[in-house]
PDB file of C-alpha atoms in Angstrom:
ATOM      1  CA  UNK G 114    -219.486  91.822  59.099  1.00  0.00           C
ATOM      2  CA  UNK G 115    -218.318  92.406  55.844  1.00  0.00           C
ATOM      3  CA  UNK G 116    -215.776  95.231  54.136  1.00  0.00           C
ATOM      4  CA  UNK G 117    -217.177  98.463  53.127  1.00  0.00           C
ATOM      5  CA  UNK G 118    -217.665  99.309  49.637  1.00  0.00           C
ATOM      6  CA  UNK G 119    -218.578 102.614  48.224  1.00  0.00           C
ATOM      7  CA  UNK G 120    -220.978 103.526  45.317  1.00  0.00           C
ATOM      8  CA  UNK G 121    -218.117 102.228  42.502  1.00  0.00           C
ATOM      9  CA  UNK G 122    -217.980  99.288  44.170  1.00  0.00           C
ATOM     10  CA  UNK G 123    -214.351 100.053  45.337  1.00  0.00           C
ATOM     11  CA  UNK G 124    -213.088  99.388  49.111  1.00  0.00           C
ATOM     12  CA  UNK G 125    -213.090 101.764  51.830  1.00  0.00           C
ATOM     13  CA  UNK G 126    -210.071 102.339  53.847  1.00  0.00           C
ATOM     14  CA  UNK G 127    -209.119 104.305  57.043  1.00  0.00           C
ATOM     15  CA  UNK G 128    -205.736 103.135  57.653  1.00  0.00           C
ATOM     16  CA  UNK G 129    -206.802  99.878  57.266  1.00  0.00           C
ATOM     17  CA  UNK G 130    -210.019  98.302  55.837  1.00  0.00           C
ATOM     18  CA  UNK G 131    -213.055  99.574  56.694  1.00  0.00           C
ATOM     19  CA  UNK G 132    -215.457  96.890  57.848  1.00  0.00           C
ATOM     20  CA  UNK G 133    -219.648  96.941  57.712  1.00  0.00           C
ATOM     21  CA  UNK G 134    -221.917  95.734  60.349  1.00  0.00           C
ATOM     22  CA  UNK G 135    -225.598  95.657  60.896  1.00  0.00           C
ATOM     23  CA  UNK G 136    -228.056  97.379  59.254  1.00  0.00           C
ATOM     24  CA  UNK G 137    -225.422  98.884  56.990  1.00  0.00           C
ATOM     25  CA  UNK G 138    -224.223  95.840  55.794  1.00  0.00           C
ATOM     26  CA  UNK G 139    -227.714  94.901  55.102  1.00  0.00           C
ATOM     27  CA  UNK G 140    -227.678  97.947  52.763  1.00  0.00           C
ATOM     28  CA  UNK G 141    -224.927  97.455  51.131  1.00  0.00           C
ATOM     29  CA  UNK G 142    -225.900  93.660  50.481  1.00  0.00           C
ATOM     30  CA  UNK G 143    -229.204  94.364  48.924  1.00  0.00           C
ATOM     31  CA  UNK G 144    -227.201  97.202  47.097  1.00  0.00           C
ATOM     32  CA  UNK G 145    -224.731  94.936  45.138  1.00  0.00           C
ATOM     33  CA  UNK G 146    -227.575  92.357  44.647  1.00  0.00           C
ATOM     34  CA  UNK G 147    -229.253  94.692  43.218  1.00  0.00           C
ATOM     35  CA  UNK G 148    -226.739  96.181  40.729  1.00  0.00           C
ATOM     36  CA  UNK G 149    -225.616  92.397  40.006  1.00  0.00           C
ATOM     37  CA  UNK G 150    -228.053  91.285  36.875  1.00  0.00           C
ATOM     38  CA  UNK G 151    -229.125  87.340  37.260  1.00  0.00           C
ATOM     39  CA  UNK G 152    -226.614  85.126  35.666  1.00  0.00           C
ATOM     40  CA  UNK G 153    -223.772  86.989  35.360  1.00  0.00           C
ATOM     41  CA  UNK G 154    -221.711  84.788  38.051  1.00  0.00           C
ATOM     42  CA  UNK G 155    -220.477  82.058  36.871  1.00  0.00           C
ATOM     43  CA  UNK G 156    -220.032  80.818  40.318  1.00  0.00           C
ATOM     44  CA  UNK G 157    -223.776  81.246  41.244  1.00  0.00           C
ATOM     45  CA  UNK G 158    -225.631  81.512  38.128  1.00  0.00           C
ATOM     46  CA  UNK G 159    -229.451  82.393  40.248  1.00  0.00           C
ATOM     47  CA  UNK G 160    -227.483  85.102  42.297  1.00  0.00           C
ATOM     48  CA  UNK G 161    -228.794  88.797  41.211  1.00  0.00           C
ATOM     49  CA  UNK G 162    -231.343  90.702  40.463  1.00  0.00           C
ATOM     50  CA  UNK G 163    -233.929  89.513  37.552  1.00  0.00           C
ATOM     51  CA  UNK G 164    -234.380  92.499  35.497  1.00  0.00           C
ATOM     52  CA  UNK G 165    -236.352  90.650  32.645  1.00  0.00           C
ATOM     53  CA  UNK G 166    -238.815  89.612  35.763  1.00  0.00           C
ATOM     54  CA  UNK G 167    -238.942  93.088  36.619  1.00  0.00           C
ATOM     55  CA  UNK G 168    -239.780  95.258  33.520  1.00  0.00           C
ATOM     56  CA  UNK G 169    -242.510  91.948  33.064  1.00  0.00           C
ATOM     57  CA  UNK G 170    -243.643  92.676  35.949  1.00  0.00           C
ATOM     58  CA  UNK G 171    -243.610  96.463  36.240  1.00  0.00           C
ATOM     59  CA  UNK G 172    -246.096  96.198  32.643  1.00  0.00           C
ATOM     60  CA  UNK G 173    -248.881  95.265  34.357  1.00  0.00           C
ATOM     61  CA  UNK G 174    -251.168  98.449  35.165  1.00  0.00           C
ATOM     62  CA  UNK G 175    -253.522  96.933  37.441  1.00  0.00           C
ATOM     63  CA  UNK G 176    -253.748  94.417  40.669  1.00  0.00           C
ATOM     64  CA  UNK G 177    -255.887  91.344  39.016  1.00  0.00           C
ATOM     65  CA  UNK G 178    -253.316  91.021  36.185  1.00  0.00           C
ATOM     66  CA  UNK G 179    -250.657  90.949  39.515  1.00  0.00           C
ATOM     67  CA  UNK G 180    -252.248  88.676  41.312  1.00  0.00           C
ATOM     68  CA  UNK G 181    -253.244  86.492  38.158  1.00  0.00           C
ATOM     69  CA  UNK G 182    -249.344  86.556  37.207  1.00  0.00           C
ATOM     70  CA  UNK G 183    -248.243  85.277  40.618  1.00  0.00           C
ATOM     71  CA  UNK G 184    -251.339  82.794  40.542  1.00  0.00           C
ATOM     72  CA  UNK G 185    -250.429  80.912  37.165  1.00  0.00           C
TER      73      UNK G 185
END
């Protein structure tokens, strides 16, 4: 369980706060991982998503340079 956030990343209420279970809170985890770049907690510095991995990866056109990338 977790509480409920909405797109702005502020808390949901309904009298009281709204909690998150199940595959909803799965959502909304990969969600804020997503929209959290790598290294910008101080606390957990490898928490987030890499976006300089990403637009690397997302350059190469075909599947040899993919699998050579992952190989090396």
């Amino acid at each position: 369980m977790d509480l409920q956030i909405d797109n702005q990343f502020n808390l949901v209420f309904k009298k009281d706060l709204a909690l998150t279970s199940g595959i909803n809170e799965q959502k909304q985890r990969l969600f804020i991982f997503l929209r959290t770049p790598k290294g910008s907690l101080k606390n957990a510095p490898n928490w987030g998503f890499d976006y300089n991995f990403f637009t690397r990866f997302a350059k190469t056109s075909s599947l040899t340079q993919i699998k050579t990338y992952f190989s090396s």
